[in-house]
Structure formats: C-alpha cells, structure tokens
mmCIF file of C-alpha atoms and ligand atoms in Angstrom:
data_model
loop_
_atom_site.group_PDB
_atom_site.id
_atom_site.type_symbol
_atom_site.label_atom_id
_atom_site.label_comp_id
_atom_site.label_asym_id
_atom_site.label_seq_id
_atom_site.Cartn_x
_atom_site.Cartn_y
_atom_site.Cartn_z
ATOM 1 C CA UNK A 1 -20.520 8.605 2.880
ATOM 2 C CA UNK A 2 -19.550 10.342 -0.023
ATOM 3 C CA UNK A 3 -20.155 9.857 -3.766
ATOM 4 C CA UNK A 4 -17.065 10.441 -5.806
ATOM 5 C CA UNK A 5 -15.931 10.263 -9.891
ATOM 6 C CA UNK A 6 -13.523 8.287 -11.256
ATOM 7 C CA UNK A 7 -10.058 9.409 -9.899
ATOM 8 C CA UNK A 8 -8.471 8.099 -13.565
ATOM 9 C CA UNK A 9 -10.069 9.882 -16.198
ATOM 10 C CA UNK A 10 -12.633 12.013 -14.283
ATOM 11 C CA UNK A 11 -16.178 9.886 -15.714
ATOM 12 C CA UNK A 12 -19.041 9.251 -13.453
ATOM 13 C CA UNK A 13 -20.024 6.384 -15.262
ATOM 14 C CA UNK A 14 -19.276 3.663 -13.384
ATOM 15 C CA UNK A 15 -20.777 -0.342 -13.057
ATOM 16 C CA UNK A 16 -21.295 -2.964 -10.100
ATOM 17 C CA UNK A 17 -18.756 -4.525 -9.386
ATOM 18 C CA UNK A 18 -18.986 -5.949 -6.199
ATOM 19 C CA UNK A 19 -21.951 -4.947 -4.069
ATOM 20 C CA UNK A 20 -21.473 -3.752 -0.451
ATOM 21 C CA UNK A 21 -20.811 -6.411 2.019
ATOM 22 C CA UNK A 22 -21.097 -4.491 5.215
ATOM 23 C CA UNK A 23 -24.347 -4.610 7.036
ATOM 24 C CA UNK A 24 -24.066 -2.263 10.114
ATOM 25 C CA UNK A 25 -23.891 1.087 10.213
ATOM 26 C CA UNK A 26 -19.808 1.712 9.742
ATOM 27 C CA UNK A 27 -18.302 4.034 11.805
ATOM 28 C CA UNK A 28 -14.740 5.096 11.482
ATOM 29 C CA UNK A 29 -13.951 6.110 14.831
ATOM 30 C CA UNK A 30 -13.728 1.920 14.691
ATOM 31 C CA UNK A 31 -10.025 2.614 13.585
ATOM 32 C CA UNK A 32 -8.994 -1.001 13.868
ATOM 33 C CA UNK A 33 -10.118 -1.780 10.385
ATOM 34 C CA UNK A 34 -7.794 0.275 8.705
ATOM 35 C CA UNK A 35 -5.140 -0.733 10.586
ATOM 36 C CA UNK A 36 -2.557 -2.843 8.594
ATOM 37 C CA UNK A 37 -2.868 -6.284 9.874
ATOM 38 C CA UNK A 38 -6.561 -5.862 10.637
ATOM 39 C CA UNK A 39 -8.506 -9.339 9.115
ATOM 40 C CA UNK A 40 -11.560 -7.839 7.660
ATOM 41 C CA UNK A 41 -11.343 -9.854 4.742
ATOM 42 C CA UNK A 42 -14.655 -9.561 2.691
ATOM 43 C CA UNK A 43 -16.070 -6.795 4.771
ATOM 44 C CA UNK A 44 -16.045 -3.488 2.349
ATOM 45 C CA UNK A 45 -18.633 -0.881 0.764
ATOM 46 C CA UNK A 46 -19.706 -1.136 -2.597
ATOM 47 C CA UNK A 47 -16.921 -1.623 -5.477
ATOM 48 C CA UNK A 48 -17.428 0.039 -9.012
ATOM 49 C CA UNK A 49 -15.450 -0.082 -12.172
ATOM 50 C CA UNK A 50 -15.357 2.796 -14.565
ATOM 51 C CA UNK A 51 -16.925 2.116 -18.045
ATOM 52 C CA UNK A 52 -14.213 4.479 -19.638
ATOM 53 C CA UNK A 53 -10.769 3.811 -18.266
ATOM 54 C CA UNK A 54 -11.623 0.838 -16.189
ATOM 55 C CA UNK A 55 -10.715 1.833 -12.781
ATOM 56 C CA UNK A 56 -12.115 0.074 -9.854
ATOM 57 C CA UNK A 57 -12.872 1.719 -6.599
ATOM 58 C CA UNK A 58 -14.876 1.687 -3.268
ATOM 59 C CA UNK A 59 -17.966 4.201 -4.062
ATOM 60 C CA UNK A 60 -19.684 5.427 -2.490
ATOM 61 C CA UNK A 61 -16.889 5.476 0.426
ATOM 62 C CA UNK A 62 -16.629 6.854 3.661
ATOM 63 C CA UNK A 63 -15.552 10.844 4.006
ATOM 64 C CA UNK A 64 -12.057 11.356 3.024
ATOM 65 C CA UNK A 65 -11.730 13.698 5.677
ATOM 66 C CA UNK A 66 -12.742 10.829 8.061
ATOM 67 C CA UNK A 67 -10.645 8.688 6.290
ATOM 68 C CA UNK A 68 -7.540 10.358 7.161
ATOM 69 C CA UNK A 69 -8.902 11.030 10.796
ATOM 70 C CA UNK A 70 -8.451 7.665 10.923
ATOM 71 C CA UNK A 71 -5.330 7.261 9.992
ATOM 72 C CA UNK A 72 -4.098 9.571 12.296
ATOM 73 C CA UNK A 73 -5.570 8.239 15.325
ATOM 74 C CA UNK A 74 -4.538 4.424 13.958
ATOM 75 C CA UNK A 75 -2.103 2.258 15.915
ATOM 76 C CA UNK A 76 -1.368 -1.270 14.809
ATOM 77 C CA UNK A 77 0.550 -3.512 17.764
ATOM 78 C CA UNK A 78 0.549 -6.491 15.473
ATOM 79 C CA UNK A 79 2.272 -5.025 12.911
ATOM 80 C CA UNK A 80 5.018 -4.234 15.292
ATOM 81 C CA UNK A 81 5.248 -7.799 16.177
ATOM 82 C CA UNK A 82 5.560 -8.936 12.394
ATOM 83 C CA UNK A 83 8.050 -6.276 11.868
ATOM 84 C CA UNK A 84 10.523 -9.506 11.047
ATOM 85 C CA UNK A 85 7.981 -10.634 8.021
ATOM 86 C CA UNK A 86 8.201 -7.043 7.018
ATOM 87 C CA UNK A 87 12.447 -6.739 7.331
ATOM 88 C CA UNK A 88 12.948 -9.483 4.404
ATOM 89 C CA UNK A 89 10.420 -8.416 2.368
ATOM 90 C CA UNK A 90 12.037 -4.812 2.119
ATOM 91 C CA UNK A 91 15.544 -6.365 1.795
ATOM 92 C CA UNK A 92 13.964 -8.046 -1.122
ATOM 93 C CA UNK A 93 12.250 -5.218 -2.480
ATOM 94 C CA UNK A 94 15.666 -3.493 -2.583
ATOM 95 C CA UNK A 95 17.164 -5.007 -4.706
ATOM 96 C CA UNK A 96 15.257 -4.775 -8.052
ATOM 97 C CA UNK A 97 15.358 -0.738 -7.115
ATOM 98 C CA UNK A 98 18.707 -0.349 -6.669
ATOM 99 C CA UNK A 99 19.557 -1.984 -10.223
ATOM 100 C CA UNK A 100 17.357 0.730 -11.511
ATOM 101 C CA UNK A 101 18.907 3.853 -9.168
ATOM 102 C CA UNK A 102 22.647 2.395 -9.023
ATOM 103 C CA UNK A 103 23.978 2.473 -5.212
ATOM 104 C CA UNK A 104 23.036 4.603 -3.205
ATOM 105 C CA UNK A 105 25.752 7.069 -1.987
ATOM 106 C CA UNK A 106 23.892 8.704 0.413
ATOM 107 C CA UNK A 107 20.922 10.157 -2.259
ATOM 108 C CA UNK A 108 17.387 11.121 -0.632
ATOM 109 C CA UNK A 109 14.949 8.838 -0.724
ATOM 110 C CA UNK A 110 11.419 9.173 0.662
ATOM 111 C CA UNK A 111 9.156 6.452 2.181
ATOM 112 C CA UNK A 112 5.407 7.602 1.851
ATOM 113 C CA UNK A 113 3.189 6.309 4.442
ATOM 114 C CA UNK A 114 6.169 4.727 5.768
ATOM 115 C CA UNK A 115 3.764 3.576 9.032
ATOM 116 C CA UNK A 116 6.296 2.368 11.911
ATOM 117 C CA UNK A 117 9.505 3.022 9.132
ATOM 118 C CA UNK A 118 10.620 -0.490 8.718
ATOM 119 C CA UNK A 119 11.844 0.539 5.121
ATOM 120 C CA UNK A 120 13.177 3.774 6.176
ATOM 121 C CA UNK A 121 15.872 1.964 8.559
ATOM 122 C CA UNK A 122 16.102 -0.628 6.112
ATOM 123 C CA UNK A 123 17.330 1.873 3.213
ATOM 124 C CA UNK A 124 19.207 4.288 5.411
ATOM 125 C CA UNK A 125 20.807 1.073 6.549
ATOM 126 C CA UNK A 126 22.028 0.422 2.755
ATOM 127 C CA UNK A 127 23.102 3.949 2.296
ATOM 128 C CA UNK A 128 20.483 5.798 1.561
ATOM 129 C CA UNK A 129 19.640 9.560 2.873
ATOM 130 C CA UNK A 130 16.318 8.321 4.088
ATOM 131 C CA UNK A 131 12.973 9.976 5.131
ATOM 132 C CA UNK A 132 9.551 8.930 5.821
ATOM 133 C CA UNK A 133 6.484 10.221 6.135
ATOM 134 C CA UNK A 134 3.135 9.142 7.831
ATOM 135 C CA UNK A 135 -0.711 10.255 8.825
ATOM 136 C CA UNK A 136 -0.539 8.376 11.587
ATOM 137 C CA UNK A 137 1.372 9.665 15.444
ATOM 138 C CA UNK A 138 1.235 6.309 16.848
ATOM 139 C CA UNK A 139 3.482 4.760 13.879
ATOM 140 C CA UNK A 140 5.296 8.079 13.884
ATOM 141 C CA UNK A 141 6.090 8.237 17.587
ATOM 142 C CA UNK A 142 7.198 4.944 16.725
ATOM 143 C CA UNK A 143 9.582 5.254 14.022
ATOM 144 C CA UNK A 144 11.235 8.797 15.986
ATOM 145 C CA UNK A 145 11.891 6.558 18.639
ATOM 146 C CA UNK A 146 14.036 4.567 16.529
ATOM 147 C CA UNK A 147 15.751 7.593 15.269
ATOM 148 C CA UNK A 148 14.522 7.681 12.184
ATOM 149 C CA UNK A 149 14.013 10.921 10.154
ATOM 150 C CA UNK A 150 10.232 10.333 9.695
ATOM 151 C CA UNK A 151 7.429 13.513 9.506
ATOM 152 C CA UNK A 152 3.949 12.999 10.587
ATOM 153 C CA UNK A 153 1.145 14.126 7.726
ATOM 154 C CA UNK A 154 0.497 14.066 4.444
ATOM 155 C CA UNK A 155 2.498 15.043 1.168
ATOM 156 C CA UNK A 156 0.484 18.241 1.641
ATOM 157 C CA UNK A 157 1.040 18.894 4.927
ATOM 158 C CA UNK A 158 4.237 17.462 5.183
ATOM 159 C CA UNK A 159 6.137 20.445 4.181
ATOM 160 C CA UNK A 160 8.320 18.449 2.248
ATOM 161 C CA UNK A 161 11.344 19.958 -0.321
ATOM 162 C CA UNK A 162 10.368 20.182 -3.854
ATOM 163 C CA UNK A 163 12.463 18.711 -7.079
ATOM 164 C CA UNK A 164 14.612 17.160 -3.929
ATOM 165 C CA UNK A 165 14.326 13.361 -3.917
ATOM 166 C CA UNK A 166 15.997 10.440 -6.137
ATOM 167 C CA UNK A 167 13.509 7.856 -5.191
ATOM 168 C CA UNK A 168 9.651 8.224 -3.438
ATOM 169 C CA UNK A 169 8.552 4.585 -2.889
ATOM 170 C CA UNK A 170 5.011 3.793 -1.984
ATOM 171 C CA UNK A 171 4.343 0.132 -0.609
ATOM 172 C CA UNK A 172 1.061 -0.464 -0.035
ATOM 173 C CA UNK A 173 -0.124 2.582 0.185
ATOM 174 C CA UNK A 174 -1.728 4.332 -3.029
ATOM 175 C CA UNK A 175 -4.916 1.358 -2.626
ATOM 176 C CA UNK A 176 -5.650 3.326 0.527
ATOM 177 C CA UNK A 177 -5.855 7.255 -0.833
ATOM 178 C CA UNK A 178 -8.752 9.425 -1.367
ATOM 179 C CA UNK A 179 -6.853 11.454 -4.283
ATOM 180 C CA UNK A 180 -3.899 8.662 -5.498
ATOM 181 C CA UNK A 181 -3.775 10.841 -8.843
ATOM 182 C CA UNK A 182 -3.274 14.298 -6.930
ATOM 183 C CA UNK A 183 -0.381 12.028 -4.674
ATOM 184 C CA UNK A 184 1.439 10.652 -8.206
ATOM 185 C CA UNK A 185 1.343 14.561 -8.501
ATOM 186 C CA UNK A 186 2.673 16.102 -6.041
ATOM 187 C CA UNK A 187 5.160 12.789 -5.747
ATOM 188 C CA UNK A 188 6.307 14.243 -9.386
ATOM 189 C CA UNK A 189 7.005 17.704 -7.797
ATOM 190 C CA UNK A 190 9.076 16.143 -4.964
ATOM 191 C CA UNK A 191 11.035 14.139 -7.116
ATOM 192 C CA UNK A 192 14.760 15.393 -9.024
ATOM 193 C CA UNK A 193 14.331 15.076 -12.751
ATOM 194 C CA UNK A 194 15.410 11.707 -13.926
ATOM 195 C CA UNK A 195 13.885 10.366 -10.135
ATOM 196 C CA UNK A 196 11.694 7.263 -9.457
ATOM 197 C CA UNK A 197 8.912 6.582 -7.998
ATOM 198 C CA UNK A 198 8.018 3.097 -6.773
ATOM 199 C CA UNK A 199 4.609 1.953 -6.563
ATOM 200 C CA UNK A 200 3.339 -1.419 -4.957
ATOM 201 C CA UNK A 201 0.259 -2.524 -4.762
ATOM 202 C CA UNK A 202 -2.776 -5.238 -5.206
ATOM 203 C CA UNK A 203 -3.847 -6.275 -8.599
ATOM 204 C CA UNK A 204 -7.805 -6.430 -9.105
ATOM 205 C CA UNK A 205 -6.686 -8.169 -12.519
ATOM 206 C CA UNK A 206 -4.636 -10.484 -11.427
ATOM 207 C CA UNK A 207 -5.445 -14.181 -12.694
ATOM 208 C CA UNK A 208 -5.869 -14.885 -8.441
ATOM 209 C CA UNK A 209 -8.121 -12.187 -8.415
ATOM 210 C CA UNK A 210 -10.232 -12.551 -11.410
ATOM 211 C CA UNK A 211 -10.449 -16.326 -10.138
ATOM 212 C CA UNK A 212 -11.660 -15.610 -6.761
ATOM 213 C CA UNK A 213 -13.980 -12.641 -7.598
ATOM 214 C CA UNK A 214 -16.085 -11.919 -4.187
ATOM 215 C CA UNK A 215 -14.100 -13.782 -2.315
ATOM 216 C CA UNK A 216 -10.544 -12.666 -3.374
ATOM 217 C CA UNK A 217 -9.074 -11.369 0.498
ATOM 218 C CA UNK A 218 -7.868 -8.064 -0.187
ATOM 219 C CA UNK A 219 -11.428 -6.616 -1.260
ATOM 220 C CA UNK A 220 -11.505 -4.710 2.414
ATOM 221 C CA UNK A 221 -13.369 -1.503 3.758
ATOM 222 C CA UNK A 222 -9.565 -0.124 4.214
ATOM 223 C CA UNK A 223 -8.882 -0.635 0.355
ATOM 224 C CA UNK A 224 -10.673 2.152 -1.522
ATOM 225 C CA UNK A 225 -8.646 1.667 -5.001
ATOM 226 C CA UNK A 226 -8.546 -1.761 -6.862
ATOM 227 C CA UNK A 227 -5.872 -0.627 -9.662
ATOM 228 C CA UNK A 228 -4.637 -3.187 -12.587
ATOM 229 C CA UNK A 229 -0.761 -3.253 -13.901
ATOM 230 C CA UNK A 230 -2.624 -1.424 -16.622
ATOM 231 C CA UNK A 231 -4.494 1.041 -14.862
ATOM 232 C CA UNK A 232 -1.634 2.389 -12.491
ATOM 233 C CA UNK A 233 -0.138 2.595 -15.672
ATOM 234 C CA UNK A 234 -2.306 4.959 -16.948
ATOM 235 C CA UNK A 235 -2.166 6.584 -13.873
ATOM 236 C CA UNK A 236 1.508 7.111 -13.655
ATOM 237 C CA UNK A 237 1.709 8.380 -17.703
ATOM 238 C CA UNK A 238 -0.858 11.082 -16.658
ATOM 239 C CA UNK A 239 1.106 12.441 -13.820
ATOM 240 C CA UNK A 240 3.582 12.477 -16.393
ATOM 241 C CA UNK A 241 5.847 10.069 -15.325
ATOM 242 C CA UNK A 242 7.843 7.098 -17.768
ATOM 243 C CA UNK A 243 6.955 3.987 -16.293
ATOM 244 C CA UNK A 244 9.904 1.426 -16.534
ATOM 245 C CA UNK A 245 8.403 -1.681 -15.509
ATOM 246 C CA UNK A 246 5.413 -3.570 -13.703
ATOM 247 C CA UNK A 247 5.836 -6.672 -12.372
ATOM 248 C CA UNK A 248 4.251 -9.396 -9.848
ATOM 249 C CA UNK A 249 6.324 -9.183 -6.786
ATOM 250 C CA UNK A 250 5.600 -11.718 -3.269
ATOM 251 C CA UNK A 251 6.402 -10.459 0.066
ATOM 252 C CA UNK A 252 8.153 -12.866 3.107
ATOM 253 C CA UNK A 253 5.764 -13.447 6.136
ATOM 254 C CA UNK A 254 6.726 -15.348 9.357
ATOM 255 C CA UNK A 255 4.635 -19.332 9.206
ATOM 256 C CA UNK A 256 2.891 -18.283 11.674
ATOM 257 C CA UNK A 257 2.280 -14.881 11.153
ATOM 258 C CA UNK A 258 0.447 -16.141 7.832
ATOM 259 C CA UNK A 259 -1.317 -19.094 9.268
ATOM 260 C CA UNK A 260 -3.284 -16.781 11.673
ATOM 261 C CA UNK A 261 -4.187 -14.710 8.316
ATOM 262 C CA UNK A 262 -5.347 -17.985 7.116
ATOM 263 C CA UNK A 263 -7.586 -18.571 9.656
ATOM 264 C CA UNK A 264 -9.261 -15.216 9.733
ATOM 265 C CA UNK A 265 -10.278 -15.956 6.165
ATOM 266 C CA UNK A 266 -11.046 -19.821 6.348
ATOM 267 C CA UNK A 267 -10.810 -20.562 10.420
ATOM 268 C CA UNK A 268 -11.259 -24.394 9.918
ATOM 269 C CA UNK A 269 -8.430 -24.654 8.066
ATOM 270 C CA UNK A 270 -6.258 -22.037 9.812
ATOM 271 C CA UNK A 271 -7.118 -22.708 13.135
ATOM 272 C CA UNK A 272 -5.630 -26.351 12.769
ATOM 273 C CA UNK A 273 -2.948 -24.914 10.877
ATOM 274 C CA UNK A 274 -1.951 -22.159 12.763
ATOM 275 C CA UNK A 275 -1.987 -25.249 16.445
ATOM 276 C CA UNK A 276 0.226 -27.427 13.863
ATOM 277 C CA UNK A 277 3.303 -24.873 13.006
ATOM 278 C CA UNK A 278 3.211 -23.861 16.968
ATOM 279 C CA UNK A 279 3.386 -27.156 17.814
ATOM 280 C CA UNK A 280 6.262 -27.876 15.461
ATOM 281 C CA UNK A 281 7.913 -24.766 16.558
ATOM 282 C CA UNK A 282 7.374 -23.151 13.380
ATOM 283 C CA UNK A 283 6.150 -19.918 14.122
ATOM 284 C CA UNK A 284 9.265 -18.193 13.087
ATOM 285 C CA UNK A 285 10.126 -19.041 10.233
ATOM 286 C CA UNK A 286 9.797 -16.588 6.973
ATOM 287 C CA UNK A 287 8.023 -17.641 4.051
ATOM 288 C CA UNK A 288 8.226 -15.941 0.905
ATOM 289 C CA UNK A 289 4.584 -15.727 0.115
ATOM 290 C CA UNK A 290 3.739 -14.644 -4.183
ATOM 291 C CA UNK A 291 0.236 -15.514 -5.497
ATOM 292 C CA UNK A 292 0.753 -13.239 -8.187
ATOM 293 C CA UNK A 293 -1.968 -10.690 -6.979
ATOM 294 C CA UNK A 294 0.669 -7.878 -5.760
ATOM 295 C CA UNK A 295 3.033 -6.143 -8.214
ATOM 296 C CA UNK A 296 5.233 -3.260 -8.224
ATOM 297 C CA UNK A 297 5.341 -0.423 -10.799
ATOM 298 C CA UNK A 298 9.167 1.250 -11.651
ATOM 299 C CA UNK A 299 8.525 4.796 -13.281
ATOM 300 C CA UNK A 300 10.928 7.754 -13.733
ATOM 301 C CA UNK A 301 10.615 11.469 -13.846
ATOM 302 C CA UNK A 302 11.785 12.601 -17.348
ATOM 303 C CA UNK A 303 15.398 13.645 -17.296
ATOM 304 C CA UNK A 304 14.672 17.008 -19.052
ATOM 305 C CA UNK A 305 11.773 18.219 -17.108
ATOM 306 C CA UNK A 306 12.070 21.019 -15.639
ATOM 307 C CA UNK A 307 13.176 21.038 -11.803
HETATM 308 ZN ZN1 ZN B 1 -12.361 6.238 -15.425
#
C-alpha cells in the first residue's frame, strides 16, 4: 500500500471519509476486481477527502505500479457480453459531442482506456478518424481483432502524436488513475488547440450519493478517485483547459444485464428480479438507466495556445 497527497492541489491534509471496508489481506494479482463489470460493491480501502480543495480519494491505496499490472493482465468476458448495453449508451453519448465538435469529417479522435473499443467502432462508424488506447492486452487483442486502430499502454507509453487530436474522450476512466492530473496533462499535449476533451465519470456529490453515503454502489476497491462536477472542474482549469459544460448523463443497460447488478448489491430483491425479466423474456431489452450520480464534463483546449 502506498500513502499518497492530494492529486488536486498537492495538501496532505486529508479527513475520514469512509473507513476501509475490506477485511482480508488484498492482493491484486486477484485481477477480477478491477475488471469492469466486477460486483464488488462496498468492498474498497479507506476513502479521504482533502480539507483544502475537497477531493476525495482511496488512501492509502494499493501500489500504482500494481495497479496498472493489473490492468494489463485484466480480461473482462462479461463485458463482452453486455457490449449491446454499452453500443446505445455511446450512440447516446455522441450526440451531445458532436454539437460541440460539428461533424466529423474524418478528424482524429482518441478513446483513452478504450477497453474492448466499443466507442472506437462506434465513432469511426460516424466518421470519425478513430484511435484507442488501453493498459490492458486482453481488451486490446480484442479490439485489433475487430480492426480497430487501438494501441496497448498508457498515454506515456503509448507513443502517441502530440498537438494531433480534435477530441480525447475518457468514459469511465479518470476514477480509476493513479495520476488523473498528470493524464488531463499530457491529454492537453495530445490535443490540437481549440480540441476537447471529454470526461465521464461518478459524482461523490451527487444528491444519490450524498443520500446513500456508505452504501452508495460505486464506492469500490477499483475506484481510487471520487471527483464532484466541481472538483473535475478544478481539475480540468489547472491543466489549463476551458471547461464548457458538466452535466448528469445516464447510460442504457440491457433488463437483465442490470437486474443481475441488482442482485449483487441487494440479492433478495435481484435474485427474484433478475428469475422475473427471464421469465418474461426480458433479458434483452435496453434500459436507459440515469440516477443522476454519473455526469460528463465538455472542456476545450484554448484556441490560441500554442501547438
Ligand atoms: Zn486537495
């Protein structure tokens, strides 16, 4: 484990915020919690909030150089199966971006930690010039297979062009970073001036959130950043960006995709559930799915900095 500052404004000066749940010794050669559709609801280390800037995150946390040993060696089946779920949510989440970048017209767009590159084929199906990249060779091997331009590694060790891209999205990815400030950066340096980044993630301050406290679902050992509309916010202005917007935004899941989330989290009322929608032949149907606690942030490089 290793003890870390605040990766907002650089305090360490931190409160409880939500002590440890895990008992065991973790190990992270146990890859399947950080896989996407894992269920370990409740299960995470010990969650802090900054007294300065208000940022809350796992600490002390496992080593990020385990962390992203993990990554690499994860492989995640089930999200394959709801790749469906996943197809109408990025339709969806489309749309709102393209009003901000125009159409397309073959521009470069880049898809970090773009796992099995569902939105990769989604956006290169619109129009788009677009790339992914991933930690992780199973999702990788994956994606290549569907002939999708898609690079295993990190932004670091991606060897990715600089001042090149029109848009770098990030869905659900930046709660899962050791370093999401030194990402935003070198994001910026990828990106053509006047270029946007998109950023969505789970709100810690969402009324959902603040409602459920210990028991809102997406406090997990795989999340290690909790950020706020206002603290990505924060985030984004420091890496020098001009954000645009912030706003709640749902995903689609199949009925019964969702109903065997359900009963991970409360199994004697998903269970039932889940028997119910197979029974009615259910199963496959998409649901658009918005509590409120997810959002996505819209910010731009500045026109006039330099390339
Ligand atoms: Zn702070």
């Amino acid at each position: 484990m290793e003890y870390v500052c605040c990766n907002l404004c650089g305090a360490d000066d931190a409160i409880l915020r939500y002590p440890c749940t895990i008992r065991e010794n973790s190990t992270v050669k146990d890859w399947s919690a950080f896989a996407c559709t894992n269920s370990g609801y409740g299960r995470h280390h010990t969650i802090v909030q900054c007294r300065r800037c208000g940022l809350v995150y796992t600490n002390p946390r496992l080593d990020h150089h385990d962390i992203l040993n993990t990554y690499q060696a994860v492989e995640d089946p089930l999200y394959v199966e709801e790749r469906e779920g996943r197809v109408l949510t990025f339709e969806r989440h489309l749309k709102p971006l393209e009003r901000l970048t125009g159409p397309p017209n073959g521009r470069l767009l880049l898809d970090m930690g773009c796992h099995i590159g569902v939105f990769v084929e989604i956006a290169a199906r619109r129009g788009w010039e677009a790339w992914g990249v991933d930690p992780s060779r199973w999702a990788v091997e994956q994606a290549q297979a569907r002939g999708l331009h898609v690079v295993q590694g990190t932004l670091e060790t991606a060897n990715l062009p600089e001042a090149a891209f029109d848009v770098v999205t990030m869905w659900d990815v930046i709660e899962h970073l050791t370093d999401p400030r030194g990402a935003l950066q070198q994001v910026y340096r990828l990106l053509k001036p006047g270029g946007l980044v998109v950023v969505h993630t789970i709100d810690i301050e969402s009324p959902l959130a603040r409602l459920m406290g210990a028991h809102w679902p997406w406090l997990m050992e795989m999340h290690i950043y909790y950020f706020s509309r206002r603290t990505l916010r924060a985030m984004l202005e420091k890496c020098g960006f001009q954000v645009l917007s912030d706003q709640p935004q749902g995903r689609y899941q199949r009925l019964g995709y969702l109903m065997s989330r359900v009963g991970a989290l409360v199994p004697l009322v998903g269970r039932p559930a889940e028997w119910l929608v197979t029974k009615l032949g259910l199963r496959g149907l998409a649901v658009p799915v918005n509590l409120g606690d997810l959002f996505t942030a819209y910010a731009r490089k500045p026109r006039n900095a330099p390339a």
